[in-house]
mmCIF file with all atom_site columns, C-alpha atoms in Angstrom:
data_model
loop_
_atom_site.group_PDB
_atom_site.id
_atom_site.type_symbol
_atom_site.label_atom_id
_atom_site.label_alt_id
_atom_site.label_comp_id
_atom_site.label_asym_id
_atom_site.label_entity_id
_atom_site.label_seq_id
_atom_site.pdbx_PDB_ins_code
_atom_site.Cartn_x
_atom_site.Cartn_y
_atom_site.Cartn_z
_atom_site.occupancy
_atom_site.B_iso_or_equiv
_atom_site.pdbx_formal_charge
_atom_site.auth_seq_id
_atom_site.auth_comp_id
_atom_site.auth_asym_id
_atom_site.auth_atom_id
_atom_site.pdbx_PDB_model_num
ATOM 1   C CA . UNK A 1 1   ? 73.214  92.825  75.515  1.00 57.00 ? 222 UNK A CA 1
ATOM 2   C CA . UNK A 1 2   ? 75.792  91.993  72.873  1.00 68.00 ? 223 UNK A CA 1
ATOM 3   C CA . UNK A 1 3   ? 78.477  94.114  74.587  1.00 66.00 ? 224 UNK A CA 1
ATOM 4   C CA . UNK A 1 4   ? 78.213  92.047  77.776  1.00 69.00 ? 225 UNK A CA 1
ATOM 5   C CA . UNK A 1 5   ? 79.154  88.907  75.824  1.00 75.00 ? 226 UNK A CA 1
ATOM 6   C CA . UNK A 1 6   ? 82.360  90.334  74.324  1.00 79.00 ? 227 UNK A CA 1
ATOM 7   C CA . UNK A 1 7   ? 85.509  88.535  75.490  1.00 84.00 ? 228 UNK A CA 1
ATOM 8   C CA . UNK A 1 8   ? 87.716  90.670  77.726  1.00 85.00 ? 229 UNK A CA 1
ATOM 9   C CA . UNK A 1 9   ? 89.886  90.276  80.787  1.00 90.00 ? 230 UNK A CA 1
ATOM 10  C CA . UNK A 1 10  ? 90.775  92.998  83.263  1.00 93.00 ? 231 UNK A CA 1
ATOM 11  C CA . UNK A 1 11  ? 92.305  93.426  86.676  1.00 95.00 ? 232 UNK A CA 1
ATOM 12  C CA . UNK A 1 12  ? 93.476  96.113  89.073  1.00 97.00 ? 233 UNK A CA 1
ATOM 13  C CA . UNK A 1 13  ? 95.956  96.069  91.949  1.00 98.00 ? 234 UNK A CA 1
ATOM 14  C CA . UNK A 1 14  ? 96.379  98.904  94.453  1.00 97.00 ? 235 UNK A CA 1
ATOM 15  C CA . UNK A 1 15  ? 98.720  99.496  97.370  1.00 98.00 ? 236 UNK A CA 1
ATOM 16  C CA . UNK A 1 16  ? 98.690  102.400 99.815  1.00 97.00 ? 237 UNK A CA 1
ATOM 17  C CA . UNK A 1 17  ? 100.236 103.249 103.159 1.00 97.00 ? 238 UNK A CA 1
ATOM 18  C CA . UNK A 1 18  ? 99.727  105.995 105.735 1.00 95.00 ? 239 UNK A CA 1
ATOM 19  C CA . UNK A 1 19  ? 102.932 107.252 107.300 1.00 95.00 ? 240 UNK A CA 1
ATOM 20  C CA . UNK A 1 20  ? 102.292 109.288 110.465 1.00 93.00 ? 241 UNK A CA 1
ATOM 21  C CA . UNK A 1 21  ? 105.095 111.819 110.936 1.00 91.00 ? 242 UNK A CA 1
ATOM 22  C CA . UNK A 1 22  ? 103.544 114.168 113.503 1.00 86.00 ? 243 UNK A CA 1
ATOM 23  C CA . UNK A 1 23  ? 100.931 114.506 116.245 1.00 87.00 ? 244 UNK A CA 1
ATOM 24  C CA . UNK A 1 24  ? 97.615  113.974 114.450 1.00 80.00 ? 245 UNK A CA 1
ATOM 25  C CA . UNK A 1 25  ? 95.672  114.864 117.620 1.00 81.00 ? 246 UNK A CA 1
ATOM 26  C CA . UNK A 1 26  ? 97.093  118.400 117.716 1.00 84.00 ? 247 UNK A CA 1
ATOM 27  C CA . UNK A 1 27  ? 94.905  120.656 115.502 1.00 79.00 ? 248 UNK A CA 1
ATOM 28  C CA . UNK A 1 28  ? 97.814  123.100 115.054 1.00 82.00 ? 249 UNK A CA 1
ATOM 29  C CA . UNK A 1 29  ? 100.428 120.498 114.069 1.00 88.00 ? 250 UNK A CA 1
ATOM 30  C CA . UNK A 1 30  ? 101.781 120.831 110.531 1.00 92.00 ? 251 UNK A CA 1
ATOM 31  C CA . UNK A 1 31  ? 102.502 118.004 108.063 1.00 92.00 ? 252 UNK A CA 1
ATOM 32  C CA . UNK A 1 32  ? 101.330 115.150 110.268 1.00 93.00 ? 253 UNK A CA 1
ATOM 33  C CA . UNK A 1 33  ? 101.017 112.386 107.671 1.00 94.00 ? 254 UNK A CA 1
ATOM 34  C CA . UNK A 1 34  ? 101.911 111.236 104.170 1.00 96.00 ? 255 UNK A CA 1
ATOM 35  C CA . UNK A 1 35  ? 99.848  108.701 102.231 1.00 97.00 ? 256 UNK A CA 1
ATOM 36  C CA . UNK A 1 36  ? 101.518 107.365 99.076  1.00 98.00 ? 257 UNK A CA 1
ATOM 37  C CA . UNK A 1 37  ? 99.506  105.100 96.782  1.00 98.00 ? 258 UNK A CA 1
ATOM 38  C CA . UNK A 1 38  ? 100.071 103.222 93.530  1.00 98.00 ? 259 UNK A CA 1
ATOM 39  C CA . UNK A 1 39  ? 97.524  101.451 91.317  1.00 97.00 ? 260 UNK A CA 1
ATOM 40  C CA . UNK A 1 40  ? 98.011  99.259  88.233  1.00 98.00 ? 261 UNK A CA 1
ATOM 41  C CA . UNK A 1 41  ? 95.039  98.570  85.951  1.00 96.00 ? 262 UNK A CA 1
ATOM 42  C CA . UNK A 1 42  ? 94.880  96.440  82.809  1.00 96.00 ? 263 UNK A CA 1
ATOM 43  C CA . UNK A 1 43  ? 92.159  95.458  80.367  1.00 92.00 ? 264 UNK A CA 1
ATOM 44  C CA . UNK A 1 44  ? 92.682  93.111  77.410  1.00 92.00 ? 265 UNK A CA 1
ATOM 45  C CA . UNK A 1 45  ? 89.983  92.860  74.770  1.00 87.00 ? 266 UNK A CA 1
ATOM 46  C CA . UNK A 1 46  ? 89.744  89.716  72.666  1.00 84.00 ? 267 UNK A CA 1
ATOM 47  C CA . UNK A 1 47  ? 87.729  91.351  69.911  1.00 83.00 ? 268 UNK A CA 1
ATOM 48  C CA . UNK A 1 48  ? 88.038  94.022  67.224  1.00 81.00 ? 269 UNK A CA 1
ATOM 49  C CA . UNK A 1 49  ? 85.592  96.849  66.642  1.00 79.00 ? 270 UNK A CA 1
ATOM 50  C CA . UNK A 1 50  ? 84.149  96.740  63.118  1.00 79.00 ? 271 UNK A CA 1
ATOM 51  C CA . UNK A 1 51  ? 85.249  99.404  60.621  1.00 80.00 ? 272 UNK A CA 1
ATOM 52  C CA . UNK A 1 52  ? 83.233  102.570 61.082  1.00 82.00 ? 273 UNK A CA 1
ATOM 53  C CA . UNK A 1 53  ? 82.143  101.630 64.602  1.00 80.00 ? 274 UNK A CA 1
ATOM 54  C CA . UNK A 1 54  ? 81.272  104.895 66.438  1.00 84.00 ? 275 UNK A CA 1
ATOM 55  C CA . UNK A 1 55  ? 83.325  104.011 69.568  1.00 83.00 ? 276 UNK A CA 1
ATOM 56  C CA . UNK A 1 56  ? 86.510  102.164 68.527  1.00 82.00 ? 277 UNK A CA 1
ATOM 57  C CA . UNK A 1 57  ? 87.897  102.735 72.048  1.00 82.00 ? 278 UNK A CA 1
ATOM 58  C CA . UNK A 1 58  ? 85.591  99.947  73.227  1.00 81.00 ? 279 UNK A CA 1
ATOM 59  C CA . UNK A 1 59  ? 88.026  97.422  71.701  1.00 84.00 ? 280 UNK A CA 1
ATOM 60  C CA . UNK A 1 60  ? 91.325  99.008  72.741  1.00 87.00 ? 281 UNK A CA 1
ATOM 61  C CA . UNK A 1 61  ? 93.610  97.242  75.192  1.00 90.00 ? 282 UNK A CA 1
ATOM 62  C CA . UNK A 1 62  ? 94.476  99.571  78.040  1.00 91.00 ? 283 UNK A CA 1
ATOM 63  C CA . UNK A 1 63  ? 97.116  99.749  80.770  1.00 94.00 ? 284 UNK A CA 1
ATOM 64  C CA . UNK A 1 64  ? 97.051  102.498 83.397  1.00 95.00 ? 285 UNK A CA 1
ATOM 65  C CA . UNK A 1 65  ? 99.443  103.290 86.242  1.00 97.00 ? 286 UNK A CA 1
ATOM 66  C CA . UNK A 1 66  ? 98.315  105.781 88.901  1.00 97.00 ? 287 UNK A CA 1
ATOM 67  C CA . UNK A 1 67  ? 100.624 107.376 91.455  1.00 98.00 ? 288 UNK A CA 1
ATOM 68  C CA . UNK A 1 68  ? 99.314  109.469 94.297  1.00 98.00 ? 289 UNK A CA 1
ATOM 69  C CA . UNK A 1 69  ? 100.450 111.257 97.420  1.00 98.00 ? 290 UNK A CA 1
ATOM 70  C CA . UNK A 1 70  ? 98.191  112.788 100.049 1.00 97.00 ? 291 UNK A CA 1
ATOM 71  C CA . UNK A 1 71  ? 99.884  115.217 102.433 1.00 97.00 ? 292 UNK A CA 1
ATOM 72  C CA . UNK A 1 72  ? 98.063  116.224 105.609 1.00 94.00 ? 293 UNK A CA 1
ATOM 73  C CA . UNK A 1 73  ? 99.084  119.854 106.046 1.00 94.00 ? 294 UNK A CA 1
ATOM 74  C CA . UNK A 1 74  ? 96.872  120.410 109.107 1.00 91.00 ? 295 UNK A CA 1
ATOM 75  C CA . UNK A 1 75  ? 94.105  118.285 110.619 1.00 86.00 ? 296 UNK A CA 1
ATOM 76  C CA . UNK A 1 76  ? 91.504  120.068 108.456 1.00 89.00 ? 297 UNK A CA 1
ATOM 77  C CA . UNK A 1 77  ? 93.645  120.694 105.358 1.00 93.00 ? 298 UNK A CA 1
ATOM 78  C CA . UNK A 1 78  ? 95.296  118.266 102.975 1.00 95.00 ? 299 UNK A CA 1
ATOM 79  C CA . UNK A 1 79  ? 96.837  118.262 99.511  1.00 98.00 ? 300 UNK A CA 1
ATOM 80  C CA . UNK A 1 80  ? 96.524  115.315 97.139  1.00 98.00 ? 301 UNK A CA 1
ATOM 81  C CA . UNK A 1 81  ? 98.825  114.993 94.120  1.00 98.00 ? 302 UNK A CA 1
ATOM 82  C CA . UNK A 1 82  ? 97.975  112.426 91.465  1.00 98.00 ? 303 UNK A CA 1
ATOM 83  C CA . UNK A 1 83  ? 99.533  111.303 88.183  1.00 98.00 ? 304 UNK A CA 1
ATOM 84  C CA . UNK A 1 84  ? 98.111  108.763 85.721  1.00 97.00 ? 305 UNK A CA 1
ATOM 85  C CA . UNK A 1 85  ? 100.050 107.185 82.862  1.00 95.00 ? 306 UNK A CA 1
ATOM 86  C CA . UNK A 1 86  ? 97.931  105.550 80.150  1.00 92.00 ? 307 UNK A CA 1
ATOM 87  C CA . UNK A 1 87  ? 99.201  103.055 77.572  1.00 91.00 ? 308 UNK A CA 1
ATOM 88  C CA . UNK A 1 88  ? 96.375  102.783 75.064  1.00 88.00 ? 309 UNK A CA 1
ATOM 89  C CA . UNK A 1 89  ? 96.297  100.120 72.347  1.00 83.00 ? 310 UNK A CA 1
ATOM 90  C CA . UNK A 1 90  ? 94.876  102.362 69.626  1.00 82.00 ? 311 UNK A CA 1
ATOM 91  C CA . UNK A 1 91  ? 95.998  102.257 65.980  1.00 78.00 ? 312 UNK A CA 1
ATOM 92  C CA . UNK A 1 92  ? 97.570  105.686 66.370  1.00 80.00 ? 313 UNK A CA 1
ATOM 93  C CA . UNK A 1 93  ? 99.545  106.883 69.403  1.00 83.00 ? 314 UNK A CA 1
ATOM 94  C CA . UNK A 1 94  ? 97.340  108.623 71.972  1.00 83.00 ? 315 UNK A CA 1
ATOM 95  C CA . UNK A 1 95  ? 98.997  110.641 74.726  1.00 85.00 ? 316 UNK A CA 1
ATOM 96  C CA . UNK A 1 96  ? 96.489  110.804 77.572  1.00 87.00 ? 317 UNK A CA 1
ATOM 97  C CA . UNK A 1 97  ? 98.588  111.120 80.746  1.00 93.00 ? 318 UNK A CA 1
ATOM 98  C CA . UNK A 1 98  ? 97.050  113.254 83.463  1.00 95.00 ? 319 UNK A CA 1
ATOM 99  C CA . UNK A 1 99  ? 98.186  115.172 86.538  1.00 97.00 ? 320 UNK A CA 1
ATOM 100 C CA . UNK A 1 100 ? 95.873  116.523 89.206  1.00 97.00 ? 321 UNK A CA 1
ATOM 101 C CA . UNK A 1 101 ? 96.324  118.465 92.434  1.00 98.00 ? 322 UNK A CA 1
ATOM 102 C CA . UNK A 1 102 ? 93.483  118.806 94.941  1.00 98.00 ? 323 UNK A CA 1
ATOM 103 C CA . UNK A 1 103 ? 93.529  121.018 98.032  1.00 98.00 ? 324 UNK A CA 1
ATOM 104 C CA . UNK A 1 104 ? 90.813  119.983 100.497 1.00 97.00 ? 325 UNK A CA 1
ATOM 105 C CA . UNK A 1 105 ? 89.622  122.030 103.487 1.00 97.00 ? 326 UNK A CA 1
ATOM 106 C CA . UNK A 1 106 ? 87.218  120.361 105.930 1.00 92.00 ? 327 UNK A CA 1
ATOM 107 C CA . UNK A 1 107 ? 85.025  122.749 107.877 1.00 90.00 ? 328 UNK A CA 1
#
């Protein structure tokens, strides 16, 4: 298709680490590990969307930084906190940062 032939360059780099701070084999142990993570994503578009194009976001340059922390509360329960910062190359300033918290219980 024509979209596949549009000139663009993108990349993503991610780093994460698991820090064990307690006895992960003990099902009653509290706060046994922390897992911080960071991700950097970038896409550069070498084209412009035509005036009146229904999806101008297709041509925007985009940088995103994600930060995350997973906390093992108990062996079957963890909390993940995430934050994403977006720098969007739109004609007008778009604030699209996001925060998310997920509590997961494994049965």
